[in-house]
mmCIF file of C-alpha atoms and ligand atoms in Angstrom:
data_model
loop_
_atom_site.group_PDB
_atom_site.id
_atom_site.type_symbol
_atom_site.label_atom_id
_atom_site.label_comp_id
_atom_site.label_asym_id
_atom_site.label_seq_id
_atom_site.Cartn_x
_atom_site.Cartn_y
_atom_site.Cartn_z
ATOM 1 C CA MET A 1 -10.433 -5.538 11.394
ATOM 2 C CA GLU A 2 -10.899 -7.366 8.240
ATOM 3 C CA LEU A 3 -14.601 -7.537 8.494
ATOM 4 C CA ALA A 4 -14.798 -4.144 8.966
ATOM 5 C CA LEU A 5 -12.812 -2.867 6.167
ATOM 6 C CA TYR A 6 -13.813 -5.584 3.764
ATOM 7 C CA CYS A 7 -17.275 -7.387 4.512
ATOM 8 C CA PRO A 8 -19.005 -7.687 1.258
ATOM 9 C CA ILE A 9 -22.439 -6.187 2.107
ATOM 10 C CA HIS A 10 -20.814 -3.734 5.336
ATOM 11 C CA GLY A 11 -17.363 -3.373 4.912
ATOM 12 C CA TYR A 12 -16.204 0.260 4.639
ATOM 13 C CA TYR A 13 -14.233 -0.136 1.309
ATOM 14 C CA GLU A 14 -17.186 -2.319 -0.238
ATOM 15 C CA LYS A 15 -20.108 0.292 -0.097
ATOM 16 C CA GLN A 16 -18.600 4.004 -0.233
ATOM 17 C CA LYS A 17 -16.879 4.809 -3.517
ATOM 18 C CA ASP A 18 -16.183 8.241 -3.067
ATOM 19 C CA ASN A 19 -14.659 8.226 0.348
ATOM 20 C CA VAL A 20 -11.218 9.802 -0.372
ATOM 21 C CA GLY A 21 -10.514 13.142 -1.837
ATOM 22 C CA ARG A 22 -11.518 16.485 -0.377
ATOM 23 C CA GLY A 23 -14.883 15.674 0.085
ATOM 24 C CA GLY A 24 -14.524 12.533 1.738
ATOM 25 C CA ASP A 25 -12.583 10.547 4.798
ATOM 26 C CA PHE A 26 -9.198 11.259 3.340
ATOM 27 C CA ILE A 27 -6.984 12.826 0.803
ATOM 28 C CA THR A 28 -4.372 10.755 -0.880
ATOM 29 C CA SER A 29 -1.631 11.047 -3.419
ATOM 30 C CA VAL A 30 -3.981 10.446 -5.978
ATOM 31 C CA SER A 31 -6.708 12.812 -4.855
ATOM 32 C CA THR A 32 -4.323 15.410 -5.437
ATOM 33 C CA GLY A 33 -4.841 15.238 -9.373
ATOM 34 C CA LYS A 34 -3.384 13.667 -11.983
ATOM 35 C CA LEU A 35 0.434 14.175 -11.738
ATOM 36 C CA PHE A 36 1.638 11.993 -9.087
ATOM 37 C CA GLY A 37 0.358 9.045 -11.481
ATOM 38 C CA GLU A 38 2.075 10.973 -14.517
ATOM 39 C CA LEU A 39 5.262 10.910 -12.575
ATOM 40 C CA LEU A 40 4.858 7.006 -11.796
ATOM 41 C CA ALA A 41 4.305 6.785 -15.074
ATOM 42 C CA TYR A 42 7.454 7.997 -16.458
ATOM 43 C CA GLN A 43 9.351 6.355 -14.139
ATOM 44 C CA PHE A 44 7.450 2.771 -15.182
ATOM 45 C CA ALA A 45 8.084 3.276 -18.750
ATOM 46 C CA ASP A 46 12.333 3.974 -17.594
ATOM 47 C CA TRP A 47 12.186 1.274 -16.001
ATOM 48 C CA LEU A 48 10.023 -1.120 -18.503
ATOM 49 C CA GLU A 49 12.471 0.392 -21.357
ATOM 50 C CA GLU A 50 15.050 -0.877 -19.674
ATOM 51 C CA GLU A 51 13.799 -4.506 -20.516
ATOM 52 C CA ALA A 52 13.476 -3.363 -23.988
ATOM 53 C CA GLY A 53 16.666 -5.024 -25.024
ATOM 54 C CA SER A 54 14.733 -8.332 -23.842
ATOM 55 C CA GLN A 55 12.407 -8.983 -27.032
ATOM 56 C CA GLN A 56 9.547 -9.651 -24.673
ATOM 57 C CA PRO A 57 6.653 -8.850 -26.458
ATOM 58 C CA ALA A 58 4.526 -7.671 -23.713
ATOM 59 C CA VAL A 59 5.639 -5.578 -20.875
ATOM 60 C CA ARG A 60 4.035 -6.049 -17.724
ATOM 61 C CA ILE A 61 2.378 -3.582 -15.205
ATOM 62 C CA VAL A 62 0.439 -4.951 -12.189
ATOM 63 C CA GLU A 63 -1.708 -2.324 -9.925
ATOM 64 C CA ALA A 64 -2.673 -4.470 -6.671
ATOM 65 C CA GLY A 65 -5.581 -2.778 -4.740
ATOM 66 C CA ALA A 66 -6.771 0.164 -7.366
ATOM 67 C CA HIS A 67 -9.535 1.378 -5.093
ATOM 68 C CA ASP A 68 -11.949 3.367 -8.488
ATOM 69 C CA GLY A 69 -8.996 2.912 -10.565
ATOM 70 C CA LYS A 70 -7.934 6.317 -10.856
ATOM 71 C CA LEU A 71 -4.755 6.202 -10.409
ATOM 72 C CA ALA A 72 -4.418 3.362 -12.913
ATOM 73 C CA ALA A 73 -5.931 5.910 -15.744
ATOM 74 C CA ASP A 74 -3.551 8.960 -14.465
ATOM 75 C CA ILE A 75 -0.824 6.220 -15.219
ATOM 76 C CA LEU A 76 -1.951 4.450 -18.591
ATOM 77 C CA GLY A 77 -3.788 8.163 -19.626
ATOM 78 C CA TRP A 78 -0.155 9.642 -19.363
ATOM 79 C CA LEU A 79 1.406 6.199 -21.141
ATOM 80 C CA ARG A 80 -0.800 6.732 -24.169
ATOM 81 C CA ALA A 81 -0.061 10.422 -24.863
ATOM 82 C CA GLU A 82 3.790 10.237 -24.228
ATOM 83 C CA ARG A 83 4.768 6.903 -24.727
ATOM 84 C CA PRO A 84 2.377 5.413 -27.700
ATOM 85 C CA LYS A 85 4.937 2.243 -28.606
ATOM 86 C CA LEU A 86 4.962 1.281 -25.260
ATOM 87 C CA PHE A 87 1.479 1.355 -24.460
ATOM 88 C CA ASP A 88 0.616 -0.506 -27.217
ATOM 89 C CA ARG A 89 2.537 -3.569 -26.185
ATOM 90 C CA LEU A 90 1.206 -2.570 -22.350
ATOM 91 C CA ASP A 91 -0.884 -5.299 -20.369
ATOM 92 C CA TYR A 92 -1.912 -3.205 -17.271
ATOM 93 C CA CYS A 93 -3.435 -6.043 -14.568
ATOM 94 C CA LEU A 94 -5.160 -4.854 -11.719
ATOM 95 C CA ILE A 95 -5.353 -7.264 -8.980
ATOM 96 C CA GLU A 96 -8.523 -6.174 -6.922
ATOM 97 C CA PRO A 97 -10.349 -9.482 -5.132
ATOM 98 C CA SER A 98 -13.540 -6.948 -4.295
ATOM 99 C CA ALA A 99 -15.720 -7.801 -7.172
ATOM 100 C CA SER A 100 -18.003 -4.426 -6.838
ATOM 101 C CA ARG A 101 -14.290 -2.703 -6.620
ATOM 102 C CA GLN A 102 -13.513 -4.363 -9.938
ATOM 103 C CA GLU A 103 -17.144 -3.036 -11.224
ATOM 104 C CA TRP A 104 -16.152 0.400 -10.377
ATOM 105 C CA GLN A 105 -12.527 0.377 -12.049
ATOM 106 C CA ARG A 106 -14.041 -1.076 -14.877
ATOM 107 C CA LYS A 107 -15.823 1.522 -15.257
ATOM 108 C CA THR A 108 -13.353 4.001 -14.917
ATOM 109 C CA LEU A 109 -11.072 2.562 -17.502
ATOM 110 C CA LYS A 110 -13.084 1.338 -20.192
ATOM 111 C CA THR A 111 -11.362 3.725 -22.916
ATOM 112 C CA PHE A 112 -8.158 1.531 -21.894
ATOM 113 C CA SER A 113 -10.018 -1.515 -22.076
ATOM 114 C CA PRO A 114 -7.774 -3.616 -24.465
ATOM 115 C CA ARG A 115 -4.894 -3.389 -22.080
ATOM 116 C CA VAL A 116 -6.246 -3.768 -19.364
ATOM 117 C CA ARG A 117 -6.702 -6.945 -17.478
ATOM 118 C CA TRP A 118 -8.531 -7.897 -13.853
ATOM 119 C CA PHE A 119 -7.713 -10.789 -11.443
ATOM 120 C CA ALA A 120 -8.877 -11.517 -7.889
ATOM 121 C CA ASN A 121 -5.294 -12.350 -6.182
ATOM 122 C CA LEU A 122 -1.825 -12.655 -7.301
ATOM 123 C CA ALA A 123 -1.867 -16.659 -7.790
ATOM 124 C CA THR A 124 -4.993 -16.543 -10.335
ATOM 125 C CA MET A 125 -2.759 -13.768 -12.720
ATOM 126 C CA VAL A 126 0.395 -16.220 -12.875
ATOM 127 C CA VAL A 127 -1.789 -19.622 -13.201
ATOM 128 C CA PRO A 128 -4.464 -18.801 -15.233
ATOM 129 C CA GLU A 129 -7.308 -20.980 -14.686
ATOM 130 C CA ALA A 130 -7.121 -22.725 -18.346
ATOM 131 C CA VAL A 131 -3.532 -23.672 -18.675
ATOM 132 C CA LYS A 132 -2.873 -24.757 -14.839
ATOM 133 C CA SER A 133 0.192 -26.116 -15.982
ATOM 134 C CA LYS A 134 1.733 -23.483 -17.363
ATOM 135 C CA PRO A 135 2.493 -20.634 -15.108
ATOM 136 C CA ASP A 136 2.661 -17.405 -16.965
ATOM 137 C CA PRO A 137 6.357 -15.214 -15.341
ATOM 138 C CA LEU A 138 6.010 -12.380 -14.259
ATOM 139 C CA ARG A 139 7.913 -9.957 -15.837
ATOM 140 C CA GLY A 140 7.924 -6.120 -15.599
ATOM 141 C CA ILE A 141 6.667 -4.328 -12.602
ATOM 142 C CA ILE A 142 4.257 -5.016 -9.552
ATOM 143 C CA PHE A 143 2.853 -1.926 -7.605
ATOM 144 C CA ALA A 144 0.406 -0.984 -4.817
ATOM 145 C CA ASN A 145 -0.247 2.301 -2.926
ATOM 146 C CA GLU A 146 -1.397 2.581 0.575
ATOM 147 C CA LEU A 147 -2.430 -1.584 -0.278
ATOM 148 C CA LEU A 148 -0.156 -2.714 2.847
ATOM 149 C CA ASP A 149 -2.048 0.141 5.452
ATOM 150 C CA ALA A 150 -5.003 -1.026 4.350
ATOM 151 C CA PHE A 151 -4.138 -4.781 5.773
ATOM 152 C CA PRO A 152 -5.503 -6.241 9.075
ATOM 153 C CA VAL A 153 -3.275 -6.302 11.804
ATOM 154 C CA HIS A 154 -2.678 -7.612 15.654
ATOM 155 C CA ARG A 155 -2.091 -4.850 18.297
ATOM 156 C CA PHE A 156 -0.138 -5.598 21.086
ATOM 157 C CA GLY A 157 0.240 -3.805 24.332
ATOM 158 C CA TRP A 158 3.136 -4.388 26.702
ATOM 159 C CA ASP A 159 2.305 -5.412 30.284
ATOM 160 C CA ALA A 160 5.515 -3.720 32.169
ATOM 161 C CA PRO A 161 5.024 -5.210 35.490
ATOM 162 C CA THR A 162 5.215 -8.746 33.968
ATOM 163 C CA ARG A 163 7.378 -8.037 31.094
ATOM 164 C CA THR A 164 5.380 -9.707 28.750
ATOM 165 C CA TRP A 165 2.855 -8.372 25.841
ATOM 166 C CA PHE A 166 -0.853 -9.358 25.277
ATOM 167 C CA GLU A 167 -3.012 -9.186 22.527
ATOM 168 C CA TRP A 168 -6.245 -6.883 22.275
ATOM 169 C CA GLY A 169 -9.214 -8.365 21.103
ATOM 170 C CA VAL A 170 -12.548 -7.006 20.584
ATOM 171 C CA ALA A 171 -15.512 -8.075 22.399
ATOM 172 C CA VAL A 172 -19.014 -7.509 22.236
ATOM 173 C CA ASP A 173 -20.493 -5.489 25.290
ATOM 174 C CA GLY A 174 -24.321 -5.003 24.597
ATOM 175 C CA ASP A 175 -24.783 -3.327 21.410
ATOM 176 C CA GLN A 176 -21.119 -1.923 21.633
ATOM 177 C CA PHE A 177 -17.638 -3.421 21.095
ATOM 178 C CA LYS A 178 -14.719 -3.095 23.633
ATOM 179 C CA TRP A 179 -11.554 -3.874 23.620
ATOM 180 C CA ALA A 180 -10.707 -6.841 25.780
ATOM 181 C CA LYS A 181 -7.445 -8.690 26.720
ATOM 182 C CA ILE A 182 -6.941 -12.397 25.297
ATOM 183 C CA GLN A 183 -5.552 -14.535 27.835
ATOM 184 C CA PRO A 184 -2.443 -16.501 26.700
ATOM 185 C CA ALA A 185 -3.724 -20.196 25.749
ATOM 186 C CA ALA A 186 -4.065 -22.825 28.987
ATOM 187 C CA GLY A 187 -0.621 -24.434 29.348
ATOM 188 C CA ARG A 188 1.348 -22.063 27.114
ATOM 189 C CA SER A 189 3.428 -19.323 28.614
ATOM 190 C CA GLU A 190 4.896 -17.947 26.355
ATOM 191 C CA GLY A 191 1.875 -15.484 25.319
ATOM 192 C CA PRO A 192 -0.653 -15.592 21.975
ATOM 193 C CA ALA A 193 0.229 -17.090 19.066
ATOM 194 C CA ALA A 194 1.039 -13.908 16.862
ATOM 195 C CA GLU A 195 2.958 -12.628 19.610
ATOM 196 C CA PRO A 196 5.451 -9.824 18.258
ATOM 197 C CA GLY A 197 8.386 -11.224 19.349
ATOM 198 C CA ALA A 198 8.285 -13.141 16.161
ATOM 199 C CA ALA A 199 9.982 -11.834 12.578
ATOM 200 C CA SER A 200 7.814 -9.122 12.293
ATOM 201 C CA PHE A 201 8.866 -6.768 15.546
ATOM 202 C CA GLN A 202 12.084 -6.850 17.420
ATOM 203 C CA LEU A 203 13.026 -5.003 20.020
ATOM 204 C CA PRO A 204 16.286 -5.105 21.903
ATOM 205 C CA ALA A 205 16.156 -6.216 25.305
ATOM 206 C CA ALA A 206 17.466 -2.951 26.839
ATOM 207 C CA LEU A 207 14.406 -0.624 25.224
ATOM 208 C CA LEU A 208 11.786 -3.983 26.956
ATOM 209 C CA GLU A 209 13.595 -2.644 30.170
ATOM 210 C CA VAL A 210 12.241 1.214 29.866
ATOM 211 C CA LEU A 211 8.991 0.371 27.796
ATOM 212 C CA PRO A 212 6.438 1.899 29.416
ATOM 213 C CA ASP A 213 3.215 0.197 30.659
ATOM 214 C CA GLY A 214 0.455 -0.059 28.077
ATOM 215 C CA TYR A 215 3.105 0.553 25.281
ATOM 216 C CA THR A 216 1.404 -0.173 22.223
ATOM 217 C CA VAL A 217 2.439 -1.839 18.797
ATOM 218 C CA GLU A 218 0.476 -3.690 15.770
ATOM 219 C CA THR A 219 1.911 -6.253 13.276
ATOM 220 C CA SER A 220 0.717 -7.011 10.164
ATOM 221 C CA PRO A 221 1.421 -10.881 8.976
ATOM 222 C CA ALA A 222 -1.414 -10.306 6.367
ATOM 223 C CA ALA A 223 0.661 -8.225 4.927
ATOM 224 C CA GLU A 224 4.063 -9.661 4.962
ATOM 225 C CA ARG A 225 2.781 -12.647 3.878
ATOM 226 C CA TRP A 226 1.145 -10.405 0.893
ATOM 227 C CA TRP A 227 4.612 -8.933 0.068
ATOM 228 C CA GLN A 228 6.356 -12.085 0.002
ATOM 229 C CA GLU A 229 3.436 -13.498 -2.414
ATOM 230 C CA ALA A 230 4.324 -10.591 -4.704
ATOM 231 C CA ALA A 231 7.893 -10.809 -4.441
ATOM 232 C CA GLY A 232 7.977 -14.796 -5.506
ATOM 233 C CA VAL A 233 5.602 -14.411 -8.687
ATOM 234 C CA LEU A 234 7.824 -11.598 -9.611
ATOM 235 C CA GLU A 235 10.301 -13.609 -12.148
ATOM 236 C CA ARG A 236 12.104 -10.482 -13.066
ATOM 237 C CA GLY A 237 11.287 -6.897 -12.861
ATOM 238 C CA LYS A 238 10.357 -3.860 -10.029
ATOM 239 C CA LEU A 239 8.126 -4.462 -6.181
ATOM 240 C CA MET A 240 7.457 -1.431 -5.281
ATOM 241 C CA THR A 241 5.145 -0.139 -2.923
ATOM 242 C CA ILE A 242 4.069 3.621 -1.190
ATOM 243 C CA ASP A 243 2.543 3.991 2.010
ATOM 244 C CA TYR A 244 2.702 5.277 5.542
ATOM 245 C CA GLY A 245 4.972 3.630 8.034
ATOM 246 C CA PHE A 246 8.579 3.555 9.389
ATOM 247 C CA SER A 247 11.435 1.033 9.856
ATOM 248 C CA ASP A 248 12.722 -0.489 13.023
ATOM 249 C CA ASP A 249 14.840 1.747 13.940
ATOM 250 C CA GLU A 250 11.606 4.036 13.722
ATOM 251 C CA GLN A 251 9.298 1.974 15.319
ATOM 252 C CA ILE A 252 9.534 2.959 19.024
ATOM 253 C CA SER A 253 8.495 6.124 19.540
ATOM 254 C CA PRO A 254 7.063 8.492 22.374
ATOM 255 C CA ALA A 255 4.573 10.061 19.863
ATOM 256 C CA ARG A 256 3.492 6.238 19.052
ATOM 257 C CA THR A 257 2.793 5.189 23.173
ATOM 258 C CA HIS A 258 -0.896 3.951 21.890
ATOM 259 C CA GLY A 259 0.307 2.423 18.168
ATOM 260 C CA THR A 260 -0.716 3.696 14.571
ATOM 261 C CA LEU A 261 -3.959 2.197 14.356
ATOM 262 C CA ARG A 262 -6.262 5.092 13.542
ATOM 263 C CA ALA A 263 -9.530 5.426 12.094
ATOM 264 C CA TYR A 264 -10.757 8.516 9.514
ATOM 265 C CA HIS A 265 -14.011 9.797 8.607
ATOM 266 C CA ARG A 266 -14.719 12.990 6.755
ATOM 267 C CA GLN A 267 -11.135 14.419 6.976
ATOM 268 C CA ARG A 268 -10.681 13.935 10.790
ATOM 269 C CA SER A 269 -8.027 10.974 12.667
ATOM 270 C CA SER A 270 -9.710 9.630 15.495
ATOM 271 C CA SER A 271 -8.621 7.321 17.961
ATOM 272 C CA ASP A 272 -11.896 5.469 18.617
ATOM 273 C CA LEU A 273 -11.304 2.397 16.501
ATOM 274 C CA LEU A 274 -14.259 0.394 17.616
ATOM 275 C CA ALA A 275 -16.915 3.291 16.769
ATOM 276 C CA ASN A 276 -19.234 2.667 13.617
ATOM 277 C CA PRO A 277 -17.537 -0.097 11.736
ATOM 278 C CA GLY A 278 -17.970 -0.315 8.069
ATOM 279 C CA GLU A 279 -18.258 4.054 8.324
ATOM 280 C CA GLN A 280 -14.275 4.908 8.763
ATOM 281 C CA ASP A 281 -11.406 3.830 7.475
ATOM 282 C CA LEU A 282 -9.108 1.894 9.508
ATOM 283 C CA THR A 283 -5.235 2.290 9.078
ATOM 284 C CA ALA A 284 -2.081 1.400 10.242
ATOM 285 C CA HIS A 285 1.575 1.946 9.577
ATOM 286 C CA VAL A 286 3.386 0.128 7.654
ATOM 287 C CA ASN A 287 6.781 -1.598 8.967
ATOM 288 C CA PHE A 288 8.882 -1.253 6.059
ATOM 289 C CA SER A 289 11.752 -3.697 7.748
ATOM 290 C CA ALA A 290 9.459 -6.551 7.605
ATOM 291 C CA MET A 291 8.550 -5.935 4.385
ATOM 292 C CA ARG A 292 12.179 -5.543 3.210
ATOM 293 C CA LYS A 293 13.093 -8.646 5.247
ATOM 294 C CA ALA A 294 9.772 -10.313 3.445
ATOM 295 C CA GLY A 295 11.127 -9.796 -0.066
ATOM 296 C CA GLU A 296 14.597 -10.209 0.256
ATOM 297 C CA ALA A 297 13.789 -13.913 1.600
ATOM 298 C CA ALA A 298 12.299 -14.866 -1.380
ATOM 299 C CA GLY A 299 15.364 -13.443 -3.015
ATOM 300 C CA LEU A 300 14.496 -9.891 -4.041
ATOM 301 C CA LYS A 301 17.198 -6.705 -4.192
ATOM 302 C CA THR A 302 16.736 -3.933 -2.303
ATOM 303 C CA ASP A 303 17.232 -1.185 -4.416
ATOM 304 C CA GLY A 304 15.281 1.902 -2.214
ATOM 305 C CA PHE A 305 13.806 2.814 0.554
ATOM 306 C CA SER A 306 13.248 6.445 0.875
ATOM 307 C CA THR A 307 10.335 9.137 1.481
ATOM 308 C CA GLN A 308 7.670 9.827 -1.222
ATOM 309 C CA ALA A 309 9.491 13.669 -1.452
ATOM 310 C CA LYS A 310 13.107 12.105 -2.312
ATOM 311 C CA PHE A 311 11.326 9.232 -4.540
ATOM 312 C CA LEU A 312 8.933 11.810 -6.619
ATOM 313 C CA THR A 313 11.906 14.898 -6.807
ATOM 314 C CA GLN A 314 14.145 12.456 -8.375
ATOM 315 C CA ILE A 315 11.952 11.524 -10.947
ATOM 316 C CA LEU A 316 10.921 15.365 -11.622
ATOM 317 C CA GLU A 317 14.500 15.980 -12.018
ATOM 318 C CA LYS A 318 14.479 13.558 -14.776
ATOM 319 C CA CYS A 319 11.149 15.057 -16.571
ATOM 320 C CA THR A 320 12.428 18.641 -16.327
ATOM 321 C CA ARG A 321 15.635 17.598 -18.524
ATOM 322 C CA ASP A 322 12.842 15.588 -21.208
ATOM 323 C CA GLU A 323 10.563 17.584 -23.409
ATOM 324 C CA ASN A 324 8.150 15.053 -23.824
ATOM 325 C CA PHE A 325 6.864 15.161 -20.112
ATOM 326 C CA GLY A 326 4.277 18.001 -21.109
ATOM 327 C CA GLY A 327 3.694 20.831 -20.140
ATOM 328 C CA TRP A 328 3.783 22.465 -16.349
ATOM 329 C CA PRO A 329 0.745 24.410 -16.089
ATOM 330 C CA PRO A 330 0.511 26.086 -11.918
ATOM 331 C CA ALA A 331 -1.928 23.198 -11.004
ATOM 332 C CA ARG A 332 0.898 21.012 -11.240
ATOM 333 C CA THR A 333 3.366 22.866 -9.003
ATOM 334 C CA ARG A 334 0.347 23.137 -6.559
ATOM 335 C CA GLN A 335 0.277 19.233 -6.390
ATOM 336 C CA PHE A 336 4.065 18.576 -6.850
ATOM 337 C CA GLN A 337 3.932 20.536 -3.244
ATOM 338 C CA THR A 338 1.226 18.451 -1.707
ATOM 339 C CA LEU A 339 2.992 15.109 -2.632
ATOM 340 C CA THR A 340 6.154 16.105 -1.473
ATOM 341 C CA HIS A 341 5.669 19.156 1.572
ATOM 342 C CA PRO A 342 7.080 17.260 4.730
ATOM 343 C CA ASP A 343 3.673 18.629 6.377
ATOM 344 C CA HIS A 344 1.585 17.463 4.077
ATOM 345 C CA LEU A 345 2.306 13.779 2.347
ATOM 346 C CA GLY A 346 5.849 14.152 1.322
ATOM 347 C CA ARG A 347 7.619 12.802 4.626
ATOM 348 C CA ALA A 348 4.859 10.219 6.166
ATOM 349 C CA PHE A 349 4.439 8.439 2.866
ATOM 350 C CA ARG A 350 7.619 6.045 1.799
ATOM 351 C CA VAL A 351 8.860 4.222 -0.750
ATOM 352 C CA LEU A 352 10.359 0.562 -0.583
ATOM 353 C CA ILE A 353 11.308 -0.950 -3.898
ATOM 354 C CA GLN A 354 12.604 -4.203 -4.524
ATOM 355 C CA SER A 355 13.659 -6.017 -7.600
ATOM 356 C CA ARG A 356 14.550 -9.859 -9.177
HETATM 357 C C1 SAM B 401 -6.748 1.877 0.986
HETATM 358 S S1 SAM B 401 -7.305 1.349 -1.014
HETATM 359 C C2 SAM B 401 -5.860 1.783 -1.509
HETATM 360 C C3 SAM B 401 -5.686 3.044 -2.045
HETATM 361 C C4 SAM B 401 -5.509 3.134 -3.923
HETATM 362 N N1 SAM B 401 -4.516 2.508 -4.147
HETATM 363 C C5 SAM B 401 -5.626 4.981 -4.179
HETATM 364 O O1 SAM B 401 -4.049 4.568 -4.901
HETATM 365 O O2 SAM B 401 -6.025 5.366 -4.159
HETATM 366 C C6 SAM B 401 -7.112 -0.206 -0.527
HETATM 367 C C7 SAM B 401 -7.519 -1.351 -1.477
HETATM 368 O O3 SAM B 401 -6.822 -2.381 -1.676
HETATM 369 C C8 SAM B 401 -8.141 -3.299 -2.087
HETATM 370 N N2 SAM B 401 -7.394 -4.756 -1.293
HETATM 371 C C9 SAM B 401 -7.629 -5.250 -0.427
HETATM 372 N N3 SAM B 401 -7.304 -6.300 -0.051
HETATM 373 C C10 SAM B 401 -6.611 -6.853 -1.238
HETATM 374 C C11 SAM B 401 -5.440 -7.837 -1.555
HETATM 375 N N4 SAM B 401 -5.218 -8.880 -0.727
HETATM 376 N N5 SAM B 401 -5.121 -7.517 -2.840
HETATM 377 C C12 SAM B 401 -5.596 -6.680 -3.763
HETATM 378 N N6 SAM B 401 -6.018 -5.605 -2.963
HETATM 379 C C13 SAM B 401 -6.759 -5.976 -1.902
HETATM 380 C C14 SAM B 401 -9.324 -2.584 -1.501
HETATM 381 O O4 SAM B 401 -10.327 -3.892 -2.227
HETATM 382 C C15 SAM B 401 -9.056 -1.113 -1.994
HETATM 383 O O5 SAM B 401 -9.351 -1.565 -3.841
#
């Protein structure tokens, strides 16, 4: 999955720039228009202004996985127009491991250039190359939109007769890929190393009694590691993610017998995950309970976990009392409906906010 998405030559995210939006493979909150970024900018300004008393010369927003940079442009554009004093102190950092994506993002964001910096990962941001011994503590906001659902996952199936989990692997059959069960290593009776009994996935014994044969789940240790690392580098401020996913108590559902891993190609969702590697997006639901635990283990407090609809509506309520938010043309109403309607992006997308 990692190669299919991120291989420097053939990876889906490396070679196709315009795969998001109405003409692309799927729509996102960002592709509906500027309002999503503007509402986030309003909320970020509020959070950063709460910090204003701390006498910090610069305020920092860190966005991870910024894709083509459009969300950053919407956020920065609104802050420059509506919060110019905050904008002048802003240090907007993008975490982007892909050199070609960084290049595309630089083009999109060139008018904001003195305010924007790029890093390949969180570690190089907090410990600059030149001064390895002096970490640069991160105070401010770290956030990502639809990053955690784009991390590779492990996929497990339930073998009801033996009441064990097995892991699905990918094998080569001629010039095709096919699913293959990974056999537990010889001498080990407890199954594959990343078996979903570990921290990220726990099911009550009573549920296992009735779980149908072949029931599929995914775990993403890579996403959990990323979240824990982000929590670890945050000295003070907020850590936020917006993704589709669920909490532990929603994880087992008859609607997800085959798991949540999906392929997207030209506005269509497909369960043929192994077809056209590098040509289709692959994404799985985020287990927010696992993220929450990872953040709390790193000392963060959980401020909120809600649907995107609730989160954006709360921001909108504040904006409408504030004459500085800007006008409200009909396009904004349409965008808000798409972002918050339960049948569009409002219910499936969730927002987790933690803080230190
Ligand atoms: C699904 S896109 C994110 C969508 C985007 N945030 C938006 O709002 O439209 C995934 C992005 O995450 C980047 N990415 C992948 N692994 C990453 C990592 N470990 N840290 C930061 N970004 C990563 C990819 O290069 C790509 O830019």
